[in-house]
Short mmCIF file of C-alpha atoms in Angstrom, two decimals:
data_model
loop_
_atom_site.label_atom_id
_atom_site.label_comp_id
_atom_site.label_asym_id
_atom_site.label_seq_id
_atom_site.Cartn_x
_atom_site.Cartn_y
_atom_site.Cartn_z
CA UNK A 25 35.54 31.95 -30.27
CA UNK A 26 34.39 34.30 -28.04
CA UNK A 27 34.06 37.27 -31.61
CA UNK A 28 32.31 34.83 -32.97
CA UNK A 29 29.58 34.57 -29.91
CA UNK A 30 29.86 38.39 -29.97
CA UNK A 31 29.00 38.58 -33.45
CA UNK A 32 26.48 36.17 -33.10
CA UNK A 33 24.92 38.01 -30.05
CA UNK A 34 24.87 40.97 -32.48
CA UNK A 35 22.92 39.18 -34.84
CA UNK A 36 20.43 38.36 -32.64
CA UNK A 37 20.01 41.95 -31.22
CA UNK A 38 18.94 42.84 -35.02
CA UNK A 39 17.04 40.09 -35.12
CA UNK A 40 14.88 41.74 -32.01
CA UNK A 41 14.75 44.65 -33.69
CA UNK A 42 13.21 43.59 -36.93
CA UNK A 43 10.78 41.58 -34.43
CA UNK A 44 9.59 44.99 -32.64
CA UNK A 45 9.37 46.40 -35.62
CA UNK A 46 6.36 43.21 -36.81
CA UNK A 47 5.36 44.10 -33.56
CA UNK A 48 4.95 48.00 -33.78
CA UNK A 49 3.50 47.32 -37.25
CA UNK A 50 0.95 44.70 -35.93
CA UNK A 51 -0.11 47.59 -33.41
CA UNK A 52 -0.62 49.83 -36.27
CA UNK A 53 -2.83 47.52 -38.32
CA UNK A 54 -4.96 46.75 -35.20
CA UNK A 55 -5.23 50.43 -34.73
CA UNK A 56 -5.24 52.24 -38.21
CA UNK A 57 -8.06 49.44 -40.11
CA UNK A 58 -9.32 52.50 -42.21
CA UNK A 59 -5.95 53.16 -44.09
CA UNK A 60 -5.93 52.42 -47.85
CA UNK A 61 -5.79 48.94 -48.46
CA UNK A 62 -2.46 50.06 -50.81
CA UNK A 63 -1.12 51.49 -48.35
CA UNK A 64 -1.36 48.60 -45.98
CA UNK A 65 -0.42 45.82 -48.66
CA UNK A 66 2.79 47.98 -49.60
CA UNK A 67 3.62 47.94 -45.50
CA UNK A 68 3.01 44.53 -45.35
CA UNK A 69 5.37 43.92 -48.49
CA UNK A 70 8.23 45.82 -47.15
CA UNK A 71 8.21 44.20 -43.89
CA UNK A 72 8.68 40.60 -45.42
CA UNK A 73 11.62 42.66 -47.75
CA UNK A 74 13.05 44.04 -44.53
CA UNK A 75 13.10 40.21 -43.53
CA UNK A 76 14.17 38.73 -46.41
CA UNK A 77 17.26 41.32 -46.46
CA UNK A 78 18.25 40.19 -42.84
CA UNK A 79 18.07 36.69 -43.77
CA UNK A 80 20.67 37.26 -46.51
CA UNK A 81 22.86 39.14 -44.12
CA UNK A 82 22.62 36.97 -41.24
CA UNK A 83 23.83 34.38 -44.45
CA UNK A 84 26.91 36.32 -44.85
CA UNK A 85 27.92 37.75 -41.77
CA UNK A 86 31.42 36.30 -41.00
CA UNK A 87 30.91 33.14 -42.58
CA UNK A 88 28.55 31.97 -39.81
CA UNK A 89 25.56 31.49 -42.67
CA UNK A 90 27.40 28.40 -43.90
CA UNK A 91 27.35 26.39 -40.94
CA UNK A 92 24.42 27.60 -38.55
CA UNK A 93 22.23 30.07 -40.66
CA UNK A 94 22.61 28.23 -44.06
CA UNK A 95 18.56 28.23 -44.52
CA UNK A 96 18.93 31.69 -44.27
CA UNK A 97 19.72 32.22 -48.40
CA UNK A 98 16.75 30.15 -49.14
CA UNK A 99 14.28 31.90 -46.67
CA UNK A 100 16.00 35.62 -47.36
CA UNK A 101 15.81 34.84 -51.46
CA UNK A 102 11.72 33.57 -50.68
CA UNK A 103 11.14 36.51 -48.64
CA UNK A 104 12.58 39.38 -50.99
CA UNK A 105 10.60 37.62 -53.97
CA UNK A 106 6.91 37.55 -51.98
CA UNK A 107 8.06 41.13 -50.44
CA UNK A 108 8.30 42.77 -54.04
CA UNK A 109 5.95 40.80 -55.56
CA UNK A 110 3.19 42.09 -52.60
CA UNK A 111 4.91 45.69 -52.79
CA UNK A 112 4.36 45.39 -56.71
CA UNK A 113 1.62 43.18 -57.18
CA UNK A 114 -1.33 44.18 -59.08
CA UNK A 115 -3.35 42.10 -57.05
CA UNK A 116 -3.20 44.66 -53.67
CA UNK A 117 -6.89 43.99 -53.27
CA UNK A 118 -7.51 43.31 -49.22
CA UNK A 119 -8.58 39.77 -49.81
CA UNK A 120 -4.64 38.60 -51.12
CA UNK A 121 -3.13 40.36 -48.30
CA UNK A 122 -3.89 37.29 -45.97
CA UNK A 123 -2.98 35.09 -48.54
CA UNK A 124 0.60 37.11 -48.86
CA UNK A 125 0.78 36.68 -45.18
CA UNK A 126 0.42 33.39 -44.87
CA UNK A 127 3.43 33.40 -47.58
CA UNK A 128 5.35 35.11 -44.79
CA UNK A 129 4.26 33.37 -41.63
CA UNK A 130 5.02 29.44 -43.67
CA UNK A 131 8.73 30.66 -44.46
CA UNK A 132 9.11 32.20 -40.87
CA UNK A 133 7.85 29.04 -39.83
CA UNK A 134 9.75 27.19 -41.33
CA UNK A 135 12.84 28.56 -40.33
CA UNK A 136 12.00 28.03 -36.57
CA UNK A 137 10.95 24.34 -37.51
CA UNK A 138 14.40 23.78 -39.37
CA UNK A 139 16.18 25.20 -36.01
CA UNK A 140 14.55 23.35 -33.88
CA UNK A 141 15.75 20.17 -35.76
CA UNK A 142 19.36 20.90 -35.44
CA UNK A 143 19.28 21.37 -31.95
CA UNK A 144 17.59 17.91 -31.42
CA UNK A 145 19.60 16.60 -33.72
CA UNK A 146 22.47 18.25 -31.66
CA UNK A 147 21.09 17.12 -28.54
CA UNK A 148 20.58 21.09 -27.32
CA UNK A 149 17.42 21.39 -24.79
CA UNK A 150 15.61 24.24 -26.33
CA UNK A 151 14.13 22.22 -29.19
CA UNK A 152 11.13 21.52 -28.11
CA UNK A 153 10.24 25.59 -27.44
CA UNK A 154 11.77 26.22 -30.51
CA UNK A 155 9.99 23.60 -32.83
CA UNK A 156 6.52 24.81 -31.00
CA UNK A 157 7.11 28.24 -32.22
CA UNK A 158 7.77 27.12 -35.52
CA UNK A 159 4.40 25.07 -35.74
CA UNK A 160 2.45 28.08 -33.63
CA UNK A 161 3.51 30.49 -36.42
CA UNK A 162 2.73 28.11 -38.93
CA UNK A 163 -1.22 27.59 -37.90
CA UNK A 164 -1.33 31.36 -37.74
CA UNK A 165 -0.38 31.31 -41.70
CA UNK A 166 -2.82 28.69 -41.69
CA UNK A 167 -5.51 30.56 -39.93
CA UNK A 168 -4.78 34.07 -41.45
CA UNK A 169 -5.19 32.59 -45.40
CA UNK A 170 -8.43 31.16 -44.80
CA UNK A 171 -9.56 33.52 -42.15
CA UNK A 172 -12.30 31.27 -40.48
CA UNK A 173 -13.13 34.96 -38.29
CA UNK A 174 -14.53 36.92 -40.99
CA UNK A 175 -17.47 37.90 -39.62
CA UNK A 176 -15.62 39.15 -36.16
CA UNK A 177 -12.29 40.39 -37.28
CA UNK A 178 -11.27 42.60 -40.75
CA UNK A 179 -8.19 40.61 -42.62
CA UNK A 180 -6.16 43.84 -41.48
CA UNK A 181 -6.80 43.42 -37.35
CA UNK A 182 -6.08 39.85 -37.93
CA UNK A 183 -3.14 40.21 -39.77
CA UNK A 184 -2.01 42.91 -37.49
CA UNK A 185 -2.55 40.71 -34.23
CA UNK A 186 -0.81 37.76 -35.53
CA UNK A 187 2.33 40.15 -37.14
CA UNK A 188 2.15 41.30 -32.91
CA UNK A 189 1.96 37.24 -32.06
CA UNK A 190 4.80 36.48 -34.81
CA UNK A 191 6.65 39.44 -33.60
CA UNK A 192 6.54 38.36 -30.06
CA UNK A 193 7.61 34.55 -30.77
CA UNK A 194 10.79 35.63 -32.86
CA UNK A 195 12.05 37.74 -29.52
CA UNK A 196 11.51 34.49 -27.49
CA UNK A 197 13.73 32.54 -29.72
CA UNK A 198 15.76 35.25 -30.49
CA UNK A 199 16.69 35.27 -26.62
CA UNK A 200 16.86 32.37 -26.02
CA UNK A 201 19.63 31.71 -29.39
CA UNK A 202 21.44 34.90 -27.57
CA UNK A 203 21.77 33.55 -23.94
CA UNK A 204 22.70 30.78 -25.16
CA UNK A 205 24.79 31.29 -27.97
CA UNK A 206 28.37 30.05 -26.92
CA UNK A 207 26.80 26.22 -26.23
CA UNK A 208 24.66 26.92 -30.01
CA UNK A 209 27.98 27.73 -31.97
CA UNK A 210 29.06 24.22 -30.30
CA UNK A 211 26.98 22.84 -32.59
CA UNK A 212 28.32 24.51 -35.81
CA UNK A 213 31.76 23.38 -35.20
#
């Protein structure tokens, strides 16, 4: 048991890191608004590969993906698909790139929002906080497609400050599956 919690632990520290790097992203959107709107749309498409790639290998890792991270194909096979499609997509124009983003922040969403049942369903006390930030990430999809702050924010500031808020919700639940992993691989058994 305990590889398994150590493995799991490790998990989680990647999953930090691809949450700083939304976060150092974010930062860079908020700061760099006059990059080419390619340029921006093929960031924004890698990052939801980069995603979509750990989802798959979270999947796999040591045959924990069949029991605990089993959403983990579906979201990492949705992710790859919108990441190359926004990487690729004819349609880089500025006004899609909140519309790929919402994309993202719905399947990250989702993901939190499918955790969060399992531990209620499991009884765990961290549902709650975990099912919040799964509907929180979900209104920022909401808000970022149909950007009700045109006139106040550019598409690529608000995309950039919710990839920071996104960033910053996957660490919280990304520390709180760590410290608590031994009693959340209880639940896979």
């Amino acid at each position: 048991m305990k590889k398994v919690v150590d493995r799991f632990r490790k998990l989680m520290l990647c999953s930090f890191l691809t949450s700083l790097l939304d976060i150092i992203v974010g930062i860079l959107f908020i700061i760099f608004t006059d990059v080419s709107t390619k340029i921006i749309v093929i960031v924004l498409g890698a990052i939801i590969l980069v995603h979509g790639l750990f989802y798959l290998i979270r999947y796999i890792y040591d045959g924990l993906g069949t029991k605990f991270f089993a959403i983990d194909l579906i979201l990492g096979v949705a992710a790859i698909i919108l990441g190359v499609f926004v990487i690729f997509s004819p349609l880089n124009a500025l006004n899609f790139m909140g519309v790929y983003f919402c994309g993202w922040l719905l399947v990250n969403g989702i993901e939190k929002i499918y955790y969060g049942y399992k531990f209620m369903k499991a009884n765990e006390d961290i549902y709650p906080l975990v099912s919040f930030i799964g509907i929180l990430t979900i209104l920022m999809g909401v808000l970022v497609s149909f950007n009700p702050f045109k006139g106040f924010m550019l598409i690529t500031r608000l995309t950039g400050l919710f990839l920071m808020a996104s960033g910053l919700l996957d660490i919280l639940s990304g520390m709180l599956f760590r410290k608590r992993a031994k009693e959340i691989l209880q639940i896979v058994k």
